[in-house]
Tab-separated table of C-alpha atoms and ligand atoms in Angstrom:
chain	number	residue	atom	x	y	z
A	1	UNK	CA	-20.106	15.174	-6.677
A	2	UNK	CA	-19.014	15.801	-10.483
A	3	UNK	CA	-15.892	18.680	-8.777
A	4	UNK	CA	-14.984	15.910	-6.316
A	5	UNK	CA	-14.726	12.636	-8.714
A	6	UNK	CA	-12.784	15.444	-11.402
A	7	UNK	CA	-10.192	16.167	-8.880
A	8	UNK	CA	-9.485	12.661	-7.577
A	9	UNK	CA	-9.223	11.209	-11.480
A	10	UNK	CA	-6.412	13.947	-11.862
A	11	UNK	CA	-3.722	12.762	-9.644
A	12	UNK	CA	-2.034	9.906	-8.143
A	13	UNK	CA	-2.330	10.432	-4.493
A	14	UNK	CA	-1.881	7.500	-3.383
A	15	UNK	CA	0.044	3.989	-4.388
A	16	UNK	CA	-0.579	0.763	-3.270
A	17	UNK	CA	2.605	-2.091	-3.520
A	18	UNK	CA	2.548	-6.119	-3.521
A	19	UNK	CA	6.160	-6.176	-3.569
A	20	UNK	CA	6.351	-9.707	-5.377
A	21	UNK	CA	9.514	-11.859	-6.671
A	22	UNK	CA	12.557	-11.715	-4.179
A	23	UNK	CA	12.913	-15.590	-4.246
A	24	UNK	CA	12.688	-16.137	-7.619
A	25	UNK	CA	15.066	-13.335	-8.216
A	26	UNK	CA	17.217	-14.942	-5.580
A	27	UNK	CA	16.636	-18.449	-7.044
A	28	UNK	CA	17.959	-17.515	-10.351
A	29	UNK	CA	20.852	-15.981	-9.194
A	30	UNK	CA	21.562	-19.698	-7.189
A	31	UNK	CA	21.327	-17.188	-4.199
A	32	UNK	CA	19.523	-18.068	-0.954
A	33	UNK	CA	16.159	-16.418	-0.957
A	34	UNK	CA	16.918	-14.271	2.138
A	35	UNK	CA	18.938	-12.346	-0.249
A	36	UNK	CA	15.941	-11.785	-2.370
A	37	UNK	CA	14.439	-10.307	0.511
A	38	UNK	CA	17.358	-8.382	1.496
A	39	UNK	CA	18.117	-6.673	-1.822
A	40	UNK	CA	13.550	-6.354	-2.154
A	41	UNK	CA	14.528	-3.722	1.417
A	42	UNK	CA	17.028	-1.671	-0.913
A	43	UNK	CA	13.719	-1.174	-3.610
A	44	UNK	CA	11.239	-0.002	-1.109
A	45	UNK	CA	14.037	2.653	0.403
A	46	UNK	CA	14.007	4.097	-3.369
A	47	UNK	CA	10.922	4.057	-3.698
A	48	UNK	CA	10.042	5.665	-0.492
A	49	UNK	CA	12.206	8.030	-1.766
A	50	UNK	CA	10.692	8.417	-5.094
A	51	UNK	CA	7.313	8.910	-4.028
A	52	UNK	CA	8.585	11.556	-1.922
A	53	UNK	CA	10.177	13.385	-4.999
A	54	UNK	CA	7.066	12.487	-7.178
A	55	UNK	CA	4.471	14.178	-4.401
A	56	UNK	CA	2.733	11.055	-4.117
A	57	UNK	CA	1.092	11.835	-0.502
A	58	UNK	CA	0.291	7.619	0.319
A	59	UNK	CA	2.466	4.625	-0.040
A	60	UNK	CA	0.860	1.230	0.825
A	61	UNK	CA	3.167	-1.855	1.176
A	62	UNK	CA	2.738	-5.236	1.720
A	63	UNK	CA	5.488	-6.985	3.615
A	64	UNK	CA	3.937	-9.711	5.420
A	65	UNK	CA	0.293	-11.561	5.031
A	66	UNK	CA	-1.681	-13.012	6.656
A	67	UNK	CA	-1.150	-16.215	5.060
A	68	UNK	CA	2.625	-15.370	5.229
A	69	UNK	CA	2.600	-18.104	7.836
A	70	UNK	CA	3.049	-20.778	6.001
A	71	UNK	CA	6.733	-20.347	4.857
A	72	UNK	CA	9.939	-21.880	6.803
A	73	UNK	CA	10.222	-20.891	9.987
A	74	UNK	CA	13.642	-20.349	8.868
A	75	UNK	CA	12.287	-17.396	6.830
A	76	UNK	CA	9.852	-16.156	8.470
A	77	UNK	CA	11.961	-15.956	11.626
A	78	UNK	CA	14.806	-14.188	8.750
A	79	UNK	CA	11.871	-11.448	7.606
A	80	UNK	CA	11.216	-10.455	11.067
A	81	UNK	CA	14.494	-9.848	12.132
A	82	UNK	CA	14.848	-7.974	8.274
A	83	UNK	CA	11.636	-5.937	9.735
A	84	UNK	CA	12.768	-4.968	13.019
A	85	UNK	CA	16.495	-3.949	11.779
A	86	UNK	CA	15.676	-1.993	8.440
A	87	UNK	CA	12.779	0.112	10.318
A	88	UNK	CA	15.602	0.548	13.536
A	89	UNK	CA	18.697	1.520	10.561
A	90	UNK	CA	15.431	3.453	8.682
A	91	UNK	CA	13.507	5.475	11.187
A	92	UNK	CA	15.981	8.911	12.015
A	93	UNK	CA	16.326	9.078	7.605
A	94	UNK	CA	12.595	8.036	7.573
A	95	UNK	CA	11.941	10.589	10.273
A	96	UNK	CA	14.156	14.060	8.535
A	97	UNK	CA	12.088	13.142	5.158
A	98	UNK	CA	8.779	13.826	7.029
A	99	UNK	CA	7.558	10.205	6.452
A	100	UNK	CA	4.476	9.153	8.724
A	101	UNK	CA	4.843	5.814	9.514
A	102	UNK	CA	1.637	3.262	10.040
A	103	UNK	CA	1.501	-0.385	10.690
A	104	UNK	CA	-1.271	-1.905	9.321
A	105	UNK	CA	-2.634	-5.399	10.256
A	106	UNK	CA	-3.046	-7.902	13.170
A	107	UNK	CA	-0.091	-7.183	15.789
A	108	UNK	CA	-1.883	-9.791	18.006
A	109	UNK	CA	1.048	-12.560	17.941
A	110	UNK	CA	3.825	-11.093	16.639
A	111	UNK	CA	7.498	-11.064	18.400
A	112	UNK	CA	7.718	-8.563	21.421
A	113	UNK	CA	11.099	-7.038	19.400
A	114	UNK	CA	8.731	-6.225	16.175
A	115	UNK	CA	5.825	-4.800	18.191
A	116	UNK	CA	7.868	-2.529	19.908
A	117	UNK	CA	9.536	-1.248	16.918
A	118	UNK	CA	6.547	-0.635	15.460
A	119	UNK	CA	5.020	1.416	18.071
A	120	UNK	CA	8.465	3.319	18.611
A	121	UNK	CA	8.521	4.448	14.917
A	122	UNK	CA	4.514	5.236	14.594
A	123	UNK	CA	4.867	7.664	17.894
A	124	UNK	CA	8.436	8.853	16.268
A	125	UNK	CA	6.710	10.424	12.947
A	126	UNK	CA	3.396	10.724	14.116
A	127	UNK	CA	2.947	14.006	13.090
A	128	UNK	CA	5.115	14.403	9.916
A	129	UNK	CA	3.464	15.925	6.920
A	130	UNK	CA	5.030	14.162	3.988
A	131	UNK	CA	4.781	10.544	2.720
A	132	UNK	CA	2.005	8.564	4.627
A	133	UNK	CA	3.582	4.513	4.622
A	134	UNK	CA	1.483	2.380	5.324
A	135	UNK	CA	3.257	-1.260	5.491
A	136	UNK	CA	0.923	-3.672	5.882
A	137	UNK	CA	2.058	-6.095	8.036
A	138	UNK	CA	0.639	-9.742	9.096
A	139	UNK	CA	-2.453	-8.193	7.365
A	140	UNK	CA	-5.050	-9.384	4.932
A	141	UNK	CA	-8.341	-8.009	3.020
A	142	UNK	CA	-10.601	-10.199	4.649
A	143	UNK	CA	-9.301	-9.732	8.246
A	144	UNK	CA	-9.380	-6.063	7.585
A	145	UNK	CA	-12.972	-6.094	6.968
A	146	UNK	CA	-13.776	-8.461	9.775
A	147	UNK	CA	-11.912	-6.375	12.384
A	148	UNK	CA	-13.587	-3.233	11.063
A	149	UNK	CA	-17.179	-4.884	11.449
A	150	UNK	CA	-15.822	-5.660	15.161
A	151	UNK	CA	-14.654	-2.167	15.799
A	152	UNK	CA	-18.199	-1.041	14.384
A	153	UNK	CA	-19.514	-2.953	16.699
A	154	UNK	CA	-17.430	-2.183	19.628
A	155	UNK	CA	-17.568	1.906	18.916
A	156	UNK	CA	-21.321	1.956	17.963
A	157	UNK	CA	-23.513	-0.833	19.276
A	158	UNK	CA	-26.627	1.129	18.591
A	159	UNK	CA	-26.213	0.665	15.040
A	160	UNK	CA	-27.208	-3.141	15.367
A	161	UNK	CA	-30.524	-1.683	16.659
A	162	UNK	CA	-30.795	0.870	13.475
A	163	UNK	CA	-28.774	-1.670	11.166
A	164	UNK	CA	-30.804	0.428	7.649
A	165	UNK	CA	-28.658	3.834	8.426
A	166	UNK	CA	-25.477	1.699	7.817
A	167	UNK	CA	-23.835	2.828	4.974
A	168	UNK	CA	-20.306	2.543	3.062
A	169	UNK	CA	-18.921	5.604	3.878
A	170	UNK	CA	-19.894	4.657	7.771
A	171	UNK	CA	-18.423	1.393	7.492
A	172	UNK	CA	-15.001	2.311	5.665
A	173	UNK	CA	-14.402	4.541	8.971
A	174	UNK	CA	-13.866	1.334	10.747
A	175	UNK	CA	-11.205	-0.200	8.207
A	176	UNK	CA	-7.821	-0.250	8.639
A	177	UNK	CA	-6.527	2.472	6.128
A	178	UNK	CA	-9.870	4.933	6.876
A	179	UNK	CA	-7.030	7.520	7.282
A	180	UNK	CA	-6.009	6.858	3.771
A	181	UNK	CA	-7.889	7.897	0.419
A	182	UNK	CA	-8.276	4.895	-1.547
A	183	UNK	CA	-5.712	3.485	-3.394
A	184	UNK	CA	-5.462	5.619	-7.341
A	185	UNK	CA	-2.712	2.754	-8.707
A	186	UNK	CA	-1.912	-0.784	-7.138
A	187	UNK	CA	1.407	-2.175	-8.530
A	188	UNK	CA	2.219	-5.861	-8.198
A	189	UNK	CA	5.956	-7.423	-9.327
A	190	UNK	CA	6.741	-10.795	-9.807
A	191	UNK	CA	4.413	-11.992	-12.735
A	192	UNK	CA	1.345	-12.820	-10.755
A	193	UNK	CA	-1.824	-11.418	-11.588
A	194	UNK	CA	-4.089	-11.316	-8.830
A	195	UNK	CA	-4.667	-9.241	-5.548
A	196	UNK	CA	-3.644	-12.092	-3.031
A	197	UNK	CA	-5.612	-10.960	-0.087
A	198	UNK	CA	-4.673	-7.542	0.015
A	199	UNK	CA	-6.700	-4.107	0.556
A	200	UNK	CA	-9.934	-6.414	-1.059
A	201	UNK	CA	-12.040	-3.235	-0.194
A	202	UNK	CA	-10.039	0.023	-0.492
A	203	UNK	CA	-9.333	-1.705	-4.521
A	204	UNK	CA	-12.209	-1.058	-5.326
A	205	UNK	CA	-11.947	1.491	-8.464
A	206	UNK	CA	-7.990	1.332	-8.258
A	207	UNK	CA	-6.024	1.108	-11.686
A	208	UNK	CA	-3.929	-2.332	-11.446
A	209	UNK	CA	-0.955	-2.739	-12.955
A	210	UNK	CA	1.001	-5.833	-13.107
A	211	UNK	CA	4.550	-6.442	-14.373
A	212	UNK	CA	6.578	-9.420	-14.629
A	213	UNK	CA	10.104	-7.222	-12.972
A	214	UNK	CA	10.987	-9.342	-9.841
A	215	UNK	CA	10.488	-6.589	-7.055
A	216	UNK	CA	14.245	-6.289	-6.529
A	217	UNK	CA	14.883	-5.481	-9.640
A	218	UNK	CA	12.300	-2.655	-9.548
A	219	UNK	CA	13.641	0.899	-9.857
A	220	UNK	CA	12.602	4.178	-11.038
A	221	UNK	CA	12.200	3.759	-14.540
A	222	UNK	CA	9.598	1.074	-13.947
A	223	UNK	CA	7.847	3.107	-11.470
A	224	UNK	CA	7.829	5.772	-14.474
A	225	UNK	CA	6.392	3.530	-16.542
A	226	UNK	CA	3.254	2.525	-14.073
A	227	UNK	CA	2.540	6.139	-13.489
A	228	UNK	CA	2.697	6.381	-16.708
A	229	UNK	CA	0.098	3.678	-17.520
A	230	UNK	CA	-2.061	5.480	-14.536
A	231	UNK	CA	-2.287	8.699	-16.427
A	232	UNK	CA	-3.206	7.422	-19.727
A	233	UNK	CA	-6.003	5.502	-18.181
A	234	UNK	CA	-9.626	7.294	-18.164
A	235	UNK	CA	-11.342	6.784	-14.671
A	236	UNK	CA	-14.906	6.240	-14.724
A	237	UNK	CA	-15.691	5.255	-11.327
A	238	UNK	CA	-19.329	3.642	-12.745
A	239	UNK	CA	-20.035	6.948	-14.922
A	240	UNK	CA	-19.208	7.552	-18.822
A	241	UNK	CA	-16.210	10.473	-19.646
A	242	UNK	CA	-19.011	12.623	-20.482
A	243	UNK	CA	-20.909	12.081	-17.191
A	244	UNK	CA	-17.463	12.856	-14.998
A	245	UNK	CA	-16.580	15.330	-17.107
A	246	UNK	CA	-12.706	14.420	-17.182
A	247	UNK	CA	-9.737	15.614	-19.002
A	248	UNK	CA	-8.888	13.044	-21.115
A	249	UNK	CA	-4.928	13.090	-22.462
A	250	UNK	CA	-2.318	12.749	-20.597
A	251	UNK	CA	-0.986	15.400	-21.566
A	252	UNK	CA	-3.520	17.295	-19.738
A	253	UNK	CA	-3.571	15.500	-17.057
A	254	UNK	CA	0.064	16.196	-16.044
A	255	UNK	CA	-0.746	19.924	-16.529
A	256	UNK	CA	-3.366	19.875	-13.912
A	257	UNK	CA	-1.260	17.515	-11.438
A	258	UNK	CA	1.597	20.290	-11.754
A	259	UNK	CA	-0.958	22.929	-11.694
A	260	UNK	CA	-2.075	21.540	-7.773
A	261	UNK	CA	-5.430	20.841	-8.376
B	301	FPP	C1	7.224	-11.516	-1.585
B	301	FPP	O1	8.235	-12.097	-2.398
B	301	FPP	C2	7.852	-10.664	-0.594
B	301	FPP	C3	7.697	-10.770	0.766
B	301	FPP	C4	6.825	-11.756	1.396
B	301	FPP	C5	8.431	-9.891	1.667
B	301	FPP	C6	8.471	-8.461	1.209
B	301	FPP	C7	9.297	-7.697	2.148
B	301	FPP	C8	10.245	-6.800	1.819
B	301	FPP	C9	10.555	-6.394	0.448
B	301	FPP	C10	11.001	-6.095	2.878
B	301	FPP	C11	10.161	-4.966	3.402
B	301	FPP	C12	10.811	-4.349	4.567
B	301	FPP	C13	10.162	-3.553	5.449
B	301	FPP	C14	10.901	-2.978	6.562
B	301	FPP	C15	8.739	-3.253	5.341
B	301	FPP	P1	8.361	-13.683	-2.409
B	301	FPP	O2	9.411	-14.080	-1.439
B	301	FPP	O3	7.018	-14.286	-2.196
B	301	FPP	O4	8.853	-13.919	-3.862
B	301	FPP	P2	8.635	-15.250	-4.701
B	301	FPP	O5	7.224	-15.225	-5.173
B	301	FPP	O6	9.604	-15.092	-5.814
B	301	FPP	O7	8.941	-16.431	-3.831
């Protein structure tokens, strides 16, 4: 137990992204917020691309919620189309980098156009071995966790008989990003401070960082400076630094990240 909660503390595997802020940094440019949303598209491609330089194996984005909904139909009908022709323009570059593409969240509903996409790019780079994306899209915590006590259900009905033998690790099969390890650092842009709905059990024991950059403003240097706030944190995970055993700088973290382990 000790090796295995060493080994994940020691590098960032896996980011998770609330990509917050394009209207307000549309807003203040007297822009309309579509642009926000536009110019938000040209920070996920770098960043994409900067995880891939940086060896992070998972990205996680959110691009649409569940409670999305309740914008103008004006913009929500504007971030589909956005969806559908980014991923189409995206998927042959998305595709040479070895990115795996996965759709995360409730496709029940959404525009025949978008679906297809989706399921056109997942097939595409199903079995590329870089950067694992995850965008969550129409998706939210709480309907994760509901559909994954339904597919529980569904896949093993005995277990309502021999409810006692449920346990976390058998229920987290069932969730949406089971093909994922959780989440090591959770960025969110835009000034808020709060989860809004997203990954509400794969957070768990995730570092958060918050910053008040709008997310189209957010480039590599601010990345830098999360990761950088991820390695001088000490993860516990419940235990004390003597318990886990961890390295504690840095410093010495970086070594063992470049070192593989
Ligand atoms: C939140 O900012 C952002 C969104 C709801 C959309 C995010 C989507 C993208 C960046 C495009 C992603 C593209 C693909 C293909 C996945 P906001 O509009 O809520 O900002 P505000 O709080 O300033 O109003």
């Amino acid at each position: 137990m000790q090796d295995k909660l060493e080994n994940y503390s020691l590098s960032l595997k896996h980011l998770a992204v609330v990509m917050d802020g394009n209207g307000r940094w549309a807003q203040e440019r007297g822009l309309p917020r579509n642009l926000g949303h536009e110019q938000g598209v040209e920070s996920l491609k770098n960043l994409v691309r900067n995880c891939t330089e940086m060896g992070i194996g998972f990205l996680t984005v959110f691009a649409f919620s569940s409670e999305n909904w309740a914008r103008s139909k004006s913009e929500i009908n504007f971030l589909m189309t956005l969806f559908v022709r980014t991923i189409n323009n995206e998927l042959t570059k998305l595709d040479n980098q070895g990115v795996r593409l996965t759709f995360v969240g409730d496709k029940y509903g959404l525009p025949k156009s978008l679906i297809n996409t989706m399921n056109v790019s997942e097939t595409k780079t199903r079995s590329n071995k870089g950067l694992k994306l995850n965008i969550c899209f129409n998706y939210g915590g709480k309907w994760d966790i509901v559909q994954g006590i339904k597919n529980l259900i569904k896949n093993d009905p005995d277990l309502l008989k021999n409810y006692n033998s449920l346990t976390e690790e058998i229920f987290s099969k069932h969730l949406s990003l089971s093909e994922s390890p959780s989440p090591d650092l959770f960025i969110r842009t835009g000034g808020e401070k709060r989860l809004s709905n997203f990954l509400l059990w794969d957070l768990a024991y995730t570092e958060l960082y918050f910053t008040d950059t709008f997310w189209p403003d957010f480039n590599e240097n601010h990345l830098k400076m999360a990761v950088d706030f991820y390695y001088s944190r000490k993860r516990k995970f419940g235990g004390t630094s003597e318990t886990n055993n961890l390295i504690e700088t840095p410093e010495e973290k970086r070594q063992v990240v470049k070192c593989g382990n």
